[in-house]
Coordinates of C-alpha atoms in Angstrom, one line a residue:
Chain F
M7 CA -1.4 10.4 -8.9
N8 CA 0.3 7.3 -10.0
L9 CA 3.5 7.3 -12.1
L10 CA 2.1 6.7 -15.2
G11 CA -0.5 9.6 -14.9
F12 CA 2.2 11.8 -14.0
L13 CA 4.3 10.9 -17.0
T14 CA 1.5 11.3 -19.6
R15 CA 0.0 14.4 -18.0
R16 CA 0.0 17.3 -20.6
G17 CA -2.1 19.8 -18.9
S18 CA -5.0 21.7 -20.7
A19 CA -3.0 24.3 -22.4
P20 CA -2.1 22.5 -25.5
V21 CA -5.9 21.7 -25.8
A22 CA -6.7 25.4 -25.6
R23 CA -4.0 26.2 -28.1
E24 CA -5.4 23.3 -30.6
R25 CA -8.9 24.8 -30.3
L26 CA -8.0 28.1 -30.9
Q27 CA -5.9 27.5 -34.0
I28 CA -9.0 25.5 -35.5
L29 CA -11.6 28.3 -34.7
L30 CA -9.7 31.2 -35.7
A31 CA -8.6 29.4 -39.1
H32 CA -12.4 29.3 -39.9
E33 CA -13.2 33.0 -38.3
R34 CA -10.6 34.4 -40.3
A35 CA -11.8 32.8 -43.4
A36 CA -15.5 33.6 -42.9
F37 CA -14.5 37.3 -41.9
G38 CA -17.2 39.8 -42.1
R39 CA -19.6 36.7 -42.4
S40 CA -19.7 35.9 -38.7
D41 CA -23.4 35.8 -38.9
L42 CA -23.3 32.8 -41.6
V43 CA -25.5 30.5 -39.5
T44 CA -28.0 33.2 -39.1
V45 CA -28.2 34.0 -42.7
L46 CA -28.1 30.3 -43.9
R47 CA -31.1 29.6 -41.4
K48 CA -33.1 32.5 -42.7
E49 CA -32.5 31.6 -46.4
I50 CA -33.1 28.0 -46.1
L51 CA -36.3 28.6 -44.1
A52 CA -37.5 31.1 -46.8
V53 CA -36.9 28.3 -49.5
I54 CA -38.8 25.5 -47.7
A55 CA -41.6 28.2 -46.7
K56 CA -42.4 28.6 -50.5
H57 CA -43.6 24.9 -50.5
M58 CA -44.9 24.2 -47.1
A59 CA -46.0 25.8 -44.2
I60 CA -43.4 25.2 -41.4
D61 CA -42.8 26.4 -37.9
G62 CA -39.8 28.9 -38.0
E63 CA -39.1 27.8 -34.2
K64 CA -38.7 24.1 -35.4
V65 CA -35.8 24.6 -37.9
K66 CA -32.3 24.2 -36.4
V67 CA -29.1 24.9 -38.2
T68 CA -25.9 23.8 -36.4
M69 CA -22.2 24.3 -37.4
D70 CA -19.4 21.9 -36.3
R71 CA -16.3 23.3 -37.1
G72 CA -13.3 20.5 -37.4
G73 CA -9.6 20.7 -38.3
D74 CA -10.2 19.1 -41.8
V75 CA -13.9 18.9 -42.2
S76 CA -16.8 21.0 -40.9
T77 CA -20.4 20.1 -41.1
L78 CA -23.3 22.0 -41.5
E79 CA -26.4 20.4 -39.9
I80 CA -30.1 21.3 -40.9
D81 CA -32.9 19.9 -38.8
I82 CA -36.4 20.5 -39.8
E83 CA -39.2 19.2 -38.2
L84 CA -42.1 19.0 -40.9
P85 CA -45.7 19.4 -39.8
T86 CA -47.6 15.9 -39.6
T87 CA -50.5 17.2 -41.7
P88 CA -48.8 18.8 -44.8
A89 CA -50.1 22.0 -45.3
T90 CA -51.1 23.6 -48.7
P91 CA -47.8 25.0 -50.3
A92 CA -48.0 28.5 -50.5
L93 CA -46.7 28.5 -54.0
A94 CA -48.8 25.6 -55.5
T95 CA -52.1 27.7 -55.0
A96 CA -50.5 30.7 -56.5
Chain I
M16 CA 3.5 66.1 -33.7
A17 CA 2.2 63.3 -31.2
K18 CA 2.0 59.5 -31.8
V19 CA -1.4 58.2 -31.3
L20 CA -1.8 54.9 -29.4
V21 CA -4.8 52.9 -28.9
V22 CA -4.9 50.4 -26.1
T23 CA -7.6 47.8 -27.1
S24 CA -8.5 44.2 -26.5
G25 CA -12.1 43.3 -27.5
K26 CA -12.7 41.5 -24.2
G27 CA -13.2 43.5 -21.2
G28 CA -11.4 43.0 -17.8
V29 CA -8.0 42.3 -19.4
G30 CA -6.2 45.4 -18.2
K31 CA -6.7 48.0 -20.9
T32 CA -7.3 50.7 -18.4
T33 CA -4.2 49.5 -16.2
T34 CA -2.2 49.4 -19.2
T35 CA -3.1 52.9 -20.4
A36 CA -2.6 54.3 -17.1
A37 CA 0.8 52.5 -16.6
L38 CA 2.0 53.2 -20.2
G39 CA 1.0 56.7 -19.8
A40 CA 2.9 57.3 -16.5
A41 CA 6.0 55.4 -17.7
L42 CA 6.1 57.8 -20.8
A43 CA 5.9 60.7 -18.6
Q44 CA 8.5 59.3 -16.2
Q45 CA 10.8 59.0 -19.1
G46 CA 10.6 62.5 -20.0
Q47 CA 7.8 62.6 -22.5
S48 CA 4.5 64.7 -22.5
V49 CA 1.5 62.4 -22.7
C50 CA -2.2 62.8 -22.7
V51 CA -4.2 59.7 -21.7
V52 CA -7.7 59.8 -23.3
D53 CA -10.6 57.7 -21.8
F54 CA -13.0 56.5 -24.5
D55 CA -15.2 54.5 -22.5
V56 CA -18.4 56.8 -22.4
G57 CA -20.8 55.9 -19.8
L58 CA -18.4 53.6 -17.9
R59 CA -15.2 55.8 -17.5
N60 CA -12.6 54.3 -15.1
L61 CA -9.4 55.7 -16.3
D62 CA -10.0 58.8 -13.8
L63 CA -10.4 56.5 -10.8
V64 CA -7.3 54.3 -11.6
M65 CA -5.2 57.6 -12.2
G66 CA -6.5 59.1 -8.9
A67 CA -8.2 62.0 -10.5
E68 CA -11.8 61.3 -10.0
R69 CA -12.3 64.3 -7.9
R70 CA -11.0 66.6 -10.4
V71 CA -13.1 66.0 -13.5
V72 CA -14.9 69.0 -14.6
Y73 CA -15.3 68.8 -18.4
D74 CA -14.9 65.6 -20.5
L75 CA -14.3 64.3 -24.0
I76 CA -17.9 64.8 -25.1
N77 CA -18.0 68.4 -23.8
V78 CA -14.8 69.1 -25.8
V79 CA -16.1 67.1 -29.0
Q80 CA -19.4 69.0 -28.8
G81 CA -17.7 72.5 -28.4
D82 CA -19.2 73.1 -25.0
A83 CA -15.6 73.3 -23.3
K84 CA -12.1 74.1 -24.8
L85 CA -9.7 71.2 -24.5
P86 CA -7.3 72.9 -21.9
Q87 CA -10.3 73.6 -19.7
A88 CA -11.0 69.7 -19.7
L89 CA -7.4 68.4 -19.7
I90 CA -6.5 67.3 -16.0
R91 CA -2.8 67.7 -15.3
D92 CA -1.4 64.8 -12.9
K93 CA -0.3 66.2 -9.5
R94 CA 2.7 63.6 -9.3
L95 CA 4.1 63.7 -13.0
D96 CA 5.0 66.6 -15.2
G97 CA 3.8 66.1 -18.6
L98 CA 1.1 63.6 -17.9
S99 CA -2.5 64.8 -18.5
L100 CA -5.9 63.0 -18.6
L101 CA -8.9 63.6 -20.8
P102 CA -11.8 61.8 -19.0
A103 CA -14.9 60.2 -20.5
S104 CA -18.3 61.3 -19.9
Q105 CA -20.1 59.4 -17.1
T106 CA -23.6 60.3 -18.0
R107 CA -23.9 61.0 -21.6
D108 CA -24.3 58.3 -24.5
K109 CA -21.2 57.3 -26.6
D110 CA -23.6 58.6 -29.7
A111 CA -22.8 62.0 -28.8
L112 CA -19.1 61.3 -29.9
T113 CA -19.3 62.5 -33.7
D114 CA -16.7 61.5 -36.1
A115 CA -15.8 64.8 -37.2
G116 CA -15.7 66.1 -33.5
V117 CA -13.4 63.2 -32.4
A118 CA -11.2 63.9 -35.5
R119 CA -10.7 67.6 -34.5
V120 CA -10.1 66.8 -30.9
M121 CA -7.4 64.2 -31.9
D122 CA -5.8 66.7 -34.2
E123 CA -5.6 69.3 -31.3
L124 CA -4.2 66.7 -28.9
R125 CA -1.5 65.7 -31.5
D126 CA -0.3 69.5 -31.5
K127 CA 0.1 69.4 -27.8
F128 CA 1.7 66.2 -26.8
D129 CA 4.3 63.7 -27.8
W130 CA 2.0 60.9 -27.1
V131 CA -1.7 60.5 -27.0
I132 CA -2.8 57.1 -25.5
C133 CA -6.6 56.4 -26.2
D134 CA -8.2 53.8 -23.9
S135 CA -10.7 51.9 -25.8
P136 CA -13.7 50.7 -24.4
A137 CA -14.6 46.7 -24.4
G138 CA -16.5 45.0 -27.5
I139 CA -16.2 45.9 -31.0
E140 CA -19.1 48.5 -31.2
R141 CA -18.7 52.2 -32.3
G142 CA -16.8 53.3 -29.0
A143 CA -14.3 50.7 -29.7
T144 CA -13.8 51.6 -33.4
L145 CA -13.9 55.4 -32.7
A146 CA -11.1 54.9 -30.0
M147 CA -8.9 53.2 -32.9
R148 CA -9.8 55.2 -35.6
H149 CA -7.0 57.8 -35.5
A150 CA -4.2 55.6 -33.9
D151 CA -0.8 55.1 -35.6
V152 CA 0.1 52.4 -33.1
A153 CA -2.2 49.8 -31.5
V154 CA -1.4 47.9 -28.4
V155 CA -3.5 44.8 -27.9
V156 CA -3.9 43.6 -24.4
C157 CA -4.5 40.0 -24.0
N158 CA -4.5 37.4 -21.2
P159 CA -3.3 33.8 -21.7
E160 CA -7.0 32.5 -21.9
V161 CA -8.9 31.3 -24.8
S162 CA -11.7 33.9 -25.1
S163 CA -9.2 36.8 -24.5
V164 CA -7.1 35.4 -27.4
R165 CA -10.0 35.1 -29.8
D166 CA -11.2 38.5 -29.1
S167 CA -7.8 39.9 -29.7
D168 CA -7.6 38.1 -33.2
R169 CA -11.0 39.8 -33.8
I170 CA -9.7 43.1 -32.8
I171 CA -6.8 42.9 -34.9
G172 CA -9.0 42.3 -37.9
L173 CA -10.7 45.4 -37.2
L174 CA -7.5 47.4 -36.8
D175 CA -6.6 46.3 -40.3
A176 CA -9.9 47.4 -41.6
K177 CA -11.6 50.2 -39.8
T178 CA -9.0 52.6 -38.8
A179 CA -8.1 55.8 -40.8
R180 CA -4.7 54.3 -41.5
A181 CA -6.2 51.0 -43.0
E182 CA -8.5 52.9 -45.1
K183 CA -5.6 55.0 -46.6
G184 CA -3.9 51.7 -47.5
E185 CA -1.2 52.1 -44.6
A186 CA 0.1 49.4 -42.5
M187 CA -1.4 49.7 -38.8
E188 CA 1.4 49.0 -36.4
K189 CA 0.2 46.5 -33.9
H190 CA 1.9 45.1 -30.7
L191 CA 0.8 42.6 -28.1
I192 CA 1.1 43.1 -24.4
L193 CA 0.3 39.8 -22.6
T194 CA -1.0 40.4 -19.1
R195 CA -1.7 38.3 -15.9
Y196 CA 0.9 36.0 -17.2
E197 CA 2.0 33.3 -14.7
P198 CA 5.4 31.5 -15.9
G199 CA 4.8 28.5 -13.2
R200 CA 1.3 27.7 -14.7
A201 CA 2.4 28.0 -18.3
E202 CA 5.4 25.8 -17.5
R203 CA 3.0 22.9 -16.1
G204 CA 0.9 23.1 -19.0
E205 CA -2.1 24.7 -17.1
M206 CA -1.8 28.1 -19.1
L207 CA -1.1 29.0 -22.9
R208 CA 2.4 29.9 -23.3
I209 CA 3.9 33.2 -24.7
D210 CA 4.9 31.6 -27.8
D211 CA 1.3 30.0 -28.2
V212 CA -0.3 33.2 -28.2
L213 CA 2.2 34.9 -30.4
E214 CA 1.8 32.0 -33.1
I215 CA -1.8 32.3 -33.0
L216 CA -2.1 36.1 -33.1
S217 CA 1.2 36.8 -35.2
I218 CA 1.9 40.3 -34.1
P219 CA 5.0 41.3 -32.1
L220 CA 5.3 41.2 -28.4
L221 CA 5.7 44.4 -26.6
A222 CA 5.7 43.2 -23.0
V223 CA 4.7 40.3 -20.7
V224 CA 3.1 41.5 -17.5
P225 CA 3.1 38.7 -14.9
E226 CA 0.2 38.4 -12.7
S227 CA 0.8 40.5 -9.6
E228 CA -0.9 42.0 -6.4
E229 CA 0.7 45.2 -7.2
V230 CA -1.8 46.0 -9.9
L231 CA -4.7 45.7 -7.5
K232 CA -2.6 47.8 -4.9
A233 CA -1.9 50.5 -7.4
S234 CA -5.7 51.0 -8.5
N235 CA -6.8 50.9 -4.8
V236 CA -5.0 54.2 -4.2
G237 CA -5.4 55.9 -7.6
S238 CA -1.8 55.6 -8.8
P239 CA -0.4 54.0 -12.1
V240 CA 1.4 50.7 -11.3
T241 CA 4.6 52.3 -12.9
L242 CA 4.4 55.4 -10.3
N243 CA 2.9 53.5 -7.1
N244 CA 5.8 50.9 -7.1
P245 CA 8.4 51.3 -9.9
A246 CA 10.4 48.3 -8.7
S247 CA 7.5 46.0 -8.8
A248 CA 7.4 43.3 -11.6
P249 CA 4.5 44.7 -13.6
A250 CA 6.1 48.3 -13.5
R251 CA 9.3 47.2 -14.9
A252 CA 7.4 45.3 -17.7
Y253 CA 5.6 48.4 -18.6
A254 CA 8.6 50.6 -18.2
D255 CA 10.5 48.4 -20.8
A256 CA 7.4 48.4 -23.2
V257 CA 7.6 52.2 -23.3
R258 CA 11.5 52.0 -24.1
R259 CA 10.6 49.6 -26.9
L260 CA 7.8 51.9 -28.2
K261 CA 10.3 54.7 -28.1
G262 CA 12.5 52.7 -30.4
E263 CA 15.0 51.4 -27.8
T264 CA 16.2 47.8 -28.3
V265 CA 15.6 46.1 -24.9
A266 CA 16.1 42.3 -24.1
M267 CA 12.8 40.7 -23.7
V268 CA 12.4 39.2 -20.0
I269 CA 9.5 38.4 -17.8
P270 CA 10.1 40.4 -14.6
T271 CA 9.5 38.7 -11.3
E272 CA 9.0 40.4 -7.9
R273 CA 12.2 40.8 -6.0
R274 CA 11.5 39.8 -2.7
S275 CA 13.6 40.8 0.5
L276 CA 15.1 38.3 2.9
M277 CA 12.8 39.4 5.6
S278 CA 9.6 39.2 3.4
K279 CA 10.6 35.6 2.5
L280 CA 10.9 34.6 6.1
F281 CA 7.6 35.7 6.9
Q282 CA 5.9 34.2 4.0
R283 CA 7.5 30.9 5.2
R284 CA 6.3 31.3 8.8
A285 CA 2.7 32.0 7.5
A286 CA 2.5 29.2 5.1

């Protein structure tokens, strides 16, 4: 290891500490709702299914928790031939 | 009237059973009467770590269901007066533990001993919540490692929500025992430091148990580490923890192994 590398070495523990602090801040806030992503996925799917036939396997809901901002990413693959909306016929 | 203490962690393999056996033996060594209770139904191990595996006749479920009386199921330690074990069932399902039955057994234990130590199973399911249910004090066992710290945080949340004390609106006394700690690695930034873990979990520290070969040696022979080698670093950490639990003020130090000159010489030759 060169001298510069030795001087700037911090070890992995500070990373562990930071990751934990961010994660636990979110988990404590959402206490009792640790299944939030699952619930969102189910409800979003139900809303869309009212209007078009979609494949439940082709809906991806991911959560990226950051220190200041968190993002919720919803990725829905729509069928190539739009099916008849379930509600429109009703 | 006993104080009921639960040893819990969320994560498995962090040292709950080792800690239960060590605290139980250390309390008995300091003149208290103690019962250690294994709540890990189906995966009992406290009997093995305590060296009583061949003496189990009745277990917690037998007592809860009224098939055996409490004194019949209690196994008295042959080495330490005042130390008893109530084993878990190895064959039955944890659903055989009814809330009312466990409450009755805990009341009976409270009358008989100074301390009742409940060894919780890993996880956050019914077995773990039953083990903590009647506790007055909780000892959270944690390794300086991210998954263990996260699970400890979750368990602390459960202790504040799902225990009888919490439901009555009373405060739940919680303490942290940090196990498998390696001061050298923490110093080099390779391992979470004690103050990192304390800052994240914000519960008071009861003891730091350093990583030590003595723990495995003790479980190999079925003897709590405080009994097997009282001079060893983990044994001294647990003995101090017990003094603190009894209300004594003991300076917080991380014990290190005291090695003889001969063993140092041999170590050097082998290296």
